[in-house]
Amino acid sequence: MSESAWRPVRRTRTFEDVLAQIERRIAEDGLTAGDRLPPERTLAEQLGVSRSSVREAMRVLETLGVVSSQVGRGPDAGAVLVSKPDSALTDLLRLHLGLAALEPGEVIDTRLMIECWSAARAAAGRPDTSALERALRGMDGARTPEEFVEHDTAFHCALAEASGNRLIAAFMRSLRDSMRRYAVEAVIRLGDTSGLQADHRRILAAVRGGDQEEARRAVTDHLARAYPPDAH
Amino acid sequence: MSESAWRPVRRTRTFEDVLAQIERRIAEDGLTAGDRLPPERTLAEQLGVSRSSVREAMRVLETLGVVSSQVGRGPDAGAVLVSKPDSALTDLLRLHLGLAALEPGEVIDTRLMIECWSAARAAAGRPDTSALERALRGMDGARTPEEFVEHDTAFHCALAEASGNRLIAAFMRSLRDSMRRYAVEAVIRLGDTSGLQADHRRILAAVRGGDQEEARRAVTDHLARAYPPDAH
DNA sequence: GGCGGAGTATGGTCTGACCATACAATGGTC
DNA sequence: GACCATTGTATGGTCAGACCATACTCCGCC
């Protein structure tokens, strides 16, 4: 018998079975966001497991942004399928950053990748730019770094949404959320935000003008200003 | 009183408190991958909550790829901090794809973004290309579409790893995992894999030659061949 | 018709028990 | 002393049953 022919038997825990069955039901019945899952007690009885196991499966699904549980009684109570990957991604990034398993530089790089892509895509599509303009005005009126960063986040997320790709937009939102602290530090370090605002207007102009390459360059220059490579 | 001045009181559930405290400990004590968490029973007693609540928190952390639990006794037993975001990302993508909350086209687009970026980064850094070459040979010897896709996945993941960014590499692995089905379909649809292999060699040559723009173009052309825009 | 209290279904939590697992400690055997 | 089988024990995994808080539903009173 050859060595390493034995792979470790992956014991499957009860709640993993429950998860698999729920996922199968989603696929087979074509369930989608807004549909409801049976109550925990019912599910436990139907699957022949304890309510604890069902609850642990629910917790996993909730963590992944796939179900949302409401207590009480009525049409809105119980577990309903949703599709909110944002908080799941945010939690994931935040925790792994906290574990020092990811460097801030890696996250900033990823953000640069996403923003370049989004800006180019947005420029190609001539999207609605009202959200971008609103965020610009918000940054103009900001009185504290925190307030500025809030509208800055709105600007960059709006850029990602303008790309039309929901996965990329969700990833962008999560990156911003998990990096809020660094963003505030960067603004404080810079002191003056007029340069950032000039960058933002340049990005907006490129998107409006449909110039993909200029949009890429504008975003790259902007992030280089906000996060100079020697700052992390 | 202005409208919408009231935000919904977000009742915090017990297991969320447990989660917050564990996260705080990770941050304050500088815990990192490999460190261990107290046993569930101890944690429950110390926090003054039931073991069920601790377990639900553990399930969340496990889902996010932050802890791994082993039964039994000894140095390897108990809950240990890890950093495995891959399966979390994979589950997230797979479930949201299943809920029809994401279109395959969005995932493919995201993949194109990541690969272009990775290829350019890899070309800029003159990385070790032995993994890429090994995957190439594997594809040459593949006898079934499934086998080809397996080595193809290895090739593209190796490309992402060559970028040096672990977050992007993890995202790439998850994208490939959640899209394995589509990849096999694409190979079967094409029938002949010689074109794909020519693309791969062109990508490798660009990376070896340090030509970032050519690497970008090669990846873009390759994905356009594998997933023609009218196929999804 | 409207309003208020009782009823009830739901998720959230707790307690206590038992099981399976895998190491630790012990003691016997050679 | 080295080795091995037995027993003990700490750990996660599961279950059953209870109780609580919540929020809707229903029914009866006004």
Short mmCIF file of N, CA, C and O (backbone and C1' of nucleotides) in Angstrom, two decimals, chain C residues 10-23:
data_model
loop_
_atom_site.label_atom_id
_atom_site.label_comp_id
_atom_site.label_asym_id
_atom_site.label_seq_id
_atom_site.Cartn_x
_atom_site.Cartn_y
_atom_site.Cartn_z
P DT C 10 -43.71 29.10 13.92
"O5'" DT C 10 -42.45 29.96 14.34
"C5'" DT C 10 -42.29 31.28 13.82
"C4'" DT C 10 -41.28 32.03 14.63
"C3'" DT C 10 -39.99 31.26 14.89
"O3'" DT C 10 -39.03 31.56 13.93
"C1'" DT C 10 -40.71 32.56 16.78
P DG C 11 -37.64 30.77 13.94
"O5'" DG C 11 -36.73 31.70 14.84
"C5'" DG C 11 -36.39 33.01 14.40
"C4'" DG C 11 -35.82 33.81 15.55
"C3'" DG C 11 -34.40 33.42 15.96
"O3'" DG C 11 -33.69 34.60 16.31
"C1'" DG C 11 -35.83 33.24 17.80
P DG C 12 -32.18 34.49 16.86
"O5'" DG C 12 -32.42 34.47 18.44
"C5'" DG C 12 -32.59 35.71 19.13
"C4'" DG C 12 -32.24 35.54 20.60
"C3'" DG C 12 -30.86 34.90 20.84
"O3'" DG C 12 -30.19 35.63 21.85
"C1'" DG C 12 -32.53 33.66 21.95
P DT C 13 -28.74 35.18 22.31
"O5'" DT C 13 -29.04 34.28 23.57
"C5'" DT C 13 -29.65 34.87 24.71
"C4'" DT C 13 -29.90 33.82 25.76
"C3'" DT C 13 -28.65 33.03 26.17
"O3'" DT C 13 -28.24 33.49 27.44
"C1'" DT C 13 -30.62 31.65 25.99
P DC C 14 -26.92 32.92 28.10
"O5'" DC C 14 -27.49 31.70 28.93
"C5'" DC C 14 -28.56 31.92 29.85
"C4'" DC C 14 -29.08 30.59 30.37
"C3'" DC C 14 -27.97 29.66 30.87
"O3'" DC C 14 -28.05 29.55 32.29
"C1'" DC C 14 -29.62 28.50 29.56
P DT C 15 -26.87 28.87 33.11
"O5'" DT C 15 -27.38 27.39 33.32
"C5'" DT C 15 -28.73 27.15 33.72
"C4'" DT C 15 -29.06 25.68 33.62
"C3'" DT C 15 -27.93 24.74 34.06
"O3'" DT C 15 -28.38 24.02 35.20
"C1'" DT C 15 -28.91 24.02 31.99
P DG C 16 -27.32 23.26 36.13
"O5'" DG C 16 -27.38 21.77 35.54
"C5'" DG C 16 -28.62 21.18 35.26
"C4'" DG C 16 -28.45 20.00 34.34
"C3'" DG C 16 -27.19 19.15 34.62
"O3'" DG C 16 -27.59 17.82 34.89
"C1'" DG C 16 -27.43 19.58 32.31
P DA C 17 -26.56 16.80 35.52
"O5'" DA C 17 -26.51 15.68 34.39
"C5'" DA C 17 -27.73 15.25 33.81
"C4'" DA C 17 -27.51 14.86 32.38
"C3'" DA C 17 -26.40 13.84 32.14
"O3'" DA C 17 -26.96 12.52 32.08
"C1'" DA C 17 -26.51 15.53 30.42
P DC C 18 -26.03 11.26 32.28
"O5'" DC C 18 -25.53 10.95 30.80
"C5'" DC C 18 -26.48 10.72 29.77
"C4'" DC C 18 -25.79 10.83 28.43
"C3'" DC C 18 -24.53 9.96 28.29
"O3'" DC C 18 -24.76 8.94 27.33
"C1'" DC C 18 -24.21 12.16 27.39
P DC C 19 -23.67 7.85 27.03
"O5'" DC C 19 -23.01 8.37 25.67
"C5'" DC C 19 -23.85 8.74 24.58
"C4'" DC C 19 -22.99 9.28 23.43
"C3'" DC C 19 -21.75 8.42 23.13
"O3'" DC C 19 -21.71 8.12 21.76
"C1'" DC C 19 -21.14 10.72 23.43
P DA C 20 -20.64 7.06 21.21
"O5'" DA C 20 -19.47 7.99 20.65
"C5'" DA C 20 -19.79 8.98 19.68
"C4'" DA C 20 -18.52 9.67 19.19
"C3'" DA C 20 -17.33 8.74 18.94
"O3'" DA C 20 -16.68 9.19 17.77
"C1'" DA C 20 -16.76 10.35 20.60
P DT C 21 -15.36 8.45 17.24
"O5'" DT C 21 -14.20 9.38 17.78
"C5'" DT C 21 -14.23 10.77 17.46
"C4'" DT C 21 -13.15 11.49 18.22
"C3'" DT C 21 -11.76 10.87 18.12
"O3'" DT C 21 -10.91 11.83 17.56
"C1'" DT C 21 -12.27 11.47 20.35
P DA C 22 -9.63 11.35 16.69
"O5'" DA C 22 -8.44 11.73 17.66
"C5'" DA C 22 -8.33 13.06 18.13
"C4'" DA C 22 -7.52 13.07 19.42
"C3'" DA C 22 -6.25 12.22 19.37
"O3'" DA C 22 -5.17 12.99 19.84
"C1'" DA C 22 -7.48 11.74 21.30
P DC C 23 -3.69 12.62 19.46
"O5'" DC C 23 -2.91 12.91 20.82
"C5'" DC C 23 -2.97 14.19 21.38
"C4'" DC C 23 -3.20 14.06 22.88
"C3'" DC C 23 -1.98 13.56 23.68
"O3'" DC C 23 -1.55 14.60 24.54
"C1'" DC C 23 -4.01 12.52 24.38
#
